[in-house]
């Protein structure tokens, strides 16, 4: 608690928050699709700038590059912060994800944050990231709902963080869970109504909602 109060009055805290937010807000999906001649990703499919929607262009290489860079912009801020201020690394991870979801460059309308969240978590604790990945794969294999798998992996992450990591990383996981539940609110509604598309469905693009 004393550390959190001290950090509140430390200018370095706000520099890290701002810097990691800006790094996380780089819209790689939009940049790569435009430079590849695939058009504006925001006018394709669901309009999301994340990997799933980029995949709908039919270019798997661009989609893979988008995932890698979206994940890296979560890992890199955590790594850099851990060198100079390791106690603030979880905060850096959170704001990188926040930047991806609410990028200032796109009028605060970004992606759903899953790739960046995975990258940030990997930078903080590989065992926690591994547990999230295993959870995602398990739920996705059982239900074939990508969005449900992402939600379960994220919502259970604070419990894994409490067991595997420290208090600050647990707080990070809690904040992450709140953020990703918010970004998946439409997916939750479709899941409840039985209208969410499954992995591998051939549903028309405008009706899909599995973006993560």
C-alpha positions as MATLAB code, in Angstrom:
seq = 'XXXXXXXXXXXXXXXXXXXXXXXXXXXXXXXXXXXXXXXXXXXXXXXXXXXXXXXXXXXXXXXXXXXXXXXXXXXXXXXXXXXXXXXXXXXXXXXXXXXXXXXXXXXXXXXXXXXXXXXXXXXXXXXXXXXXXXXXXXXXXXXXXXXXXXXXXXXXXXXXXXXXXXXXXXXXXXXXXXXXXXXXXXXXXXXXXXXXXXXXXXXXXXXXXXXX';
ca = [
       0.000    0.000    0.000;
       2.863    2.383    0.857;
       4.460    1.641   -2.528;
       1.223    2.453   -4.356;
       0.932    5.794   -2.532;
       4.565    6.659   -3.314;
       4.088    5.727   -6.969;
       1.073    8.036   -7.168;
       3.313   11.025   -6.414;
       6.228    9.895   -8.595;
       6.426   11.687  -12.004;
       8.083    8.568  -13.475;
       4.799    6.725  -12.971;
       2.971    9.107  -15.296;
       5.769    9.059  -17.865;
       5.502    5.265  -17.960;
       1.716    5.409  -18.192;
       1.821    7.875  -21.089;
       4.684    6.195  -22.928;
       3.270    2.683  -22.724;
      -0.186    3.945  -23.690;
       1.234    5.537  -26.853;
       3.210    2.396  -27.688;
       0.129    0.249  -27.213;
      -1.985    2.574  -29.337;
      -0.016    1.926  -32.556;
      -2.675    0.424  -34.895;
      -0.616   -2.254  -36.603;
      -3.635   -3.953  -38.144;
      -4.643   -0.744  -39.894;
      -1.082    0.089  -40.943;
      -0.254   -3.347  -42.360;
      -3.494   -3.774  -44.299;
      -3.151   -0.337  -45.887;
       0.490   -0.847  -46.860;
      -0.343   -4.288  -48.242;
      -2.982   -2.838  -50.531;
      -5.810   -4.552  -48.661;
      -7.684   -1.337  -47.927;
      -8.857    0.141  -44.648;
      -9.412   -2.702  -42.165;
     -12.092   -0.615  -40.480;
     -14.286   -1.030  -43.568;
     -13.841   -4.816  -43.684;
     -15.837   -7.411  -41.769;
     -16.529   -6.214  -38.237;
     -14.383   -3.090  -38.629;
     -12.084   -4.239  -35.832;
      -8.339   -3.548  -36.200;
      -7.283   -6.825  -34.572;
      -5.853  -10.051  -35.961;
      -9.164  -11.863  -36.493;
     -10.536   -9.136  -38.725;
      -7.236   -8.802  -40.603;
      -7.483  -12.537  -41.304;
     -10.768  -11.851  -43.072;
      -8.844  -10.084  -45.824;
      -7.563  -13.524  -46.791;
      -3.933  -12.585  -46.184;
      -2.629  -14.904  -43.475;
       0.857  -13.393  -43.511;
      -0.460   -9.921  -42.730;
      -2.720  -11.364  -40.030;
       0.218  -13.217  -38.445;
       2.356  -10.069  -38.584;
      -0.462   -8.104  -36.967;
      -0.750  -10.609  -34.120;
       3.005  -10.638  -33.545;
       3.297   -6.843  -33.456;
       0.158   -6.377  -31.334;
       1.592   -8.867  -28.842;
       5.044   -7.278  -28.995;
       3.679   -3.839  -28.153;
       2.509   -5.406  -24.903;
       5.732   -7.287  -24.163;
       8.187   -4.520  -25.053;
       6.844   -1.823  -22.670;
       6.818   -4.360  -19.842;
      10.394   -5.410  -20.610;
      11.704   -1.844  -20.818;
       9.916   -0.795  -17.637;
      11.172   -3.863  -15.778;
      14.760   -2.720  -16.408;
      14.327    0.719  -14.847;
      11.258    0.382  -12.609;
      10.383   -3.318  -12.219;
       7.679   -2.568   -9.635;
       5.800   -0.588  -12.299;
       5.983   -3.261  -15.016;
       2.375   -4.442  -14.380;
       1.192   -0.841  -14.765;
       3.077   -0.608  -18.058;
       1.395   -3.780  -19.286;
      -2.055   -2.509  -18.376;
      -1.606    0.816  -20.163;
      -0.210   -0.870  -23.267;
      -3.442   -2.873  -23.503;
      -5.478    0.245  -22.705;
      -3.736    2.050  -25.569;
      -4.576   -0.731  -28.015;
      -8.250   -0.634  -27.026;
      -8.545    3.162  -26.917;
      -5.974    4.579  -29.394;
      -5.902    8.358  -29.560;
      -5.070    8.172  -33.285;
      -8.353    6.398  -34.126;
     -10.729    8.454  -31.985;
     -10.291    5.905  -29.161;
     -11.784    3.067  -31.220;
      -9.247    0.248  -31.362;
      -9.104   -3.501  -30.986;
     -10.330   -5.855  -28.300;
      -6.959   -6.220  -26.640;
      -6.404   -9.976  -26.484;
      -3.127  -10.179  -28.438;
      -1.640   -7.187  -26.614;
      -2.835   -8.550  -23.277;
      -1.164  -11.874  -24.001;
       2.069  -10.115  -24.934;
       2.030   -7.957  -21.813;
       1.297  -10.953  -19.603;
       4.083  -12.926  -21.244;
       6.479  -10.109  -20.372;
       5.304  -10.070  -16.766;
       5.071  -13.790  -16.058;
       5.459  -16.590  -18.590;
       3.777  -19.139  -16.264;
       0.706  -16.865  -16.039;
       0.703  -16.365  -19.815;
       0.994  -20.132  -20.283;
      -1.991  -20.774  -18.017;
      -4.043  -18.224  -19.972;
      -3.019  -19.843  -23.252;
      -3.883  -23.341  -22.015;
      -7.252  -22.063  -20.781;
      -7.962  -20.400  -24.129;
      -7.056  -23.530  -26.093;
      -9.143  -25.753  -23.811;
     -12.294  -23.624  -23.974;
     -11.900  -22.993  -27.705;
     -11.492  -26.728  -28.369;
     -14.573  -27.618  -26.310;
     -16.939  -24.837  -27.423;
     -15.378  -23.537  -30.680;
     -16.138  -20.011  -29.454;
     -13.016  -17.863  -29.747;
     -14.595  -14.980  -27.832;
     -15.745  -17.235  -24.969;
     -12.265  -18.746  -24.749;
     -10.737  -15.260  -24.504;
     -13.229  -14.233  -21.826;
     -12.699  -17.334  -19.680;
      -8.907  -17.066  -19.983;
      -9.006  -13.417  -18.950;
     -11.538  -13.714  -16.141;
      -9.674  -16.623  -14.551;
      -6.276  -14.913  -14.884;
      -6.515  -13.025  -11.535;
      -6.824  -16.370   -9.725;
      -3.793  -17.759  -11.554;
      -1.908  -14.511  -10.927;
      -2.655  -14.681   -7.200;
      -1.188  -18.179   -7.019;
       1.725  -17.764   -9.434;
       2.833  -14.130   -9.117;
       2.725  -11.110   -6.815;
       0.092   -8.636   -5.670;
       0.784   -6.003   -8.344;
       0.495   -8.565  -11.140;
      -2.752   -9.769   -9.596;
      -4.064   -6.196   -9.686;
      -2.947   -6.023  -13.311;
      -4.875   -9.219  -14.105;
      -7.998   -7.846  -12.405;
      -7.794   -4.633  -14.423;
      -7.234   -6.648  -17.571;
     -10.300   -8.771  -16.875;
     -12.470   -5.666  -16.516;
     -11.108   -4.176  -19.760;
     -11.603   -7.300  -21.849;
     -15.077   -8.007  -20.519;
     -15.945   -4.465  -21.629;
     -14.478   -4.937  -25.112;
     -16.342   -8.224  -25.506;
     -19.718   -6.941  -24.300;
     -21.295   -7.471  -27.735;
     -19.843  -10.969  -27.914;
     -21.323  -11.716  -24.491;
     -24.726  -10.576  -25.686;
     -24.502  -12.792  -28.776;
     -23.328  -15.736  -26.673;
     -26.356  -15.357  -24.401;
     -28.665  -15.150  -27.415;
     -26.973  -18.077  -29.153;
     -25.991  -15.871  -32.093;
     -22.201  -15.904  -31.707;
     -20.326  -17.503  -34.599;
     -17.951  -20.369  -33.948;
     -14.405  -20.937  -35.097;
     -14.505  -22.168  -38.677;
     -18.031  -20.930  -39.376;
     -18.771  -19.646  -42.867;
     -21.188  -17.015  -41.565;
     -21.218  -13.809  -43.644;
     -18.676  -11.298  -42.405;
     -21.168   -8.688  -41.289;
     -22.734  -11.206  -38.913;
     -19.573  -12.422  -37.261;
     -18.489  -11.395  -33.818;
     -15.510  -13.488  -32.775;
     -12.928  -10.706  -33.010;
     -10.380  -10.970  -30.256;
];
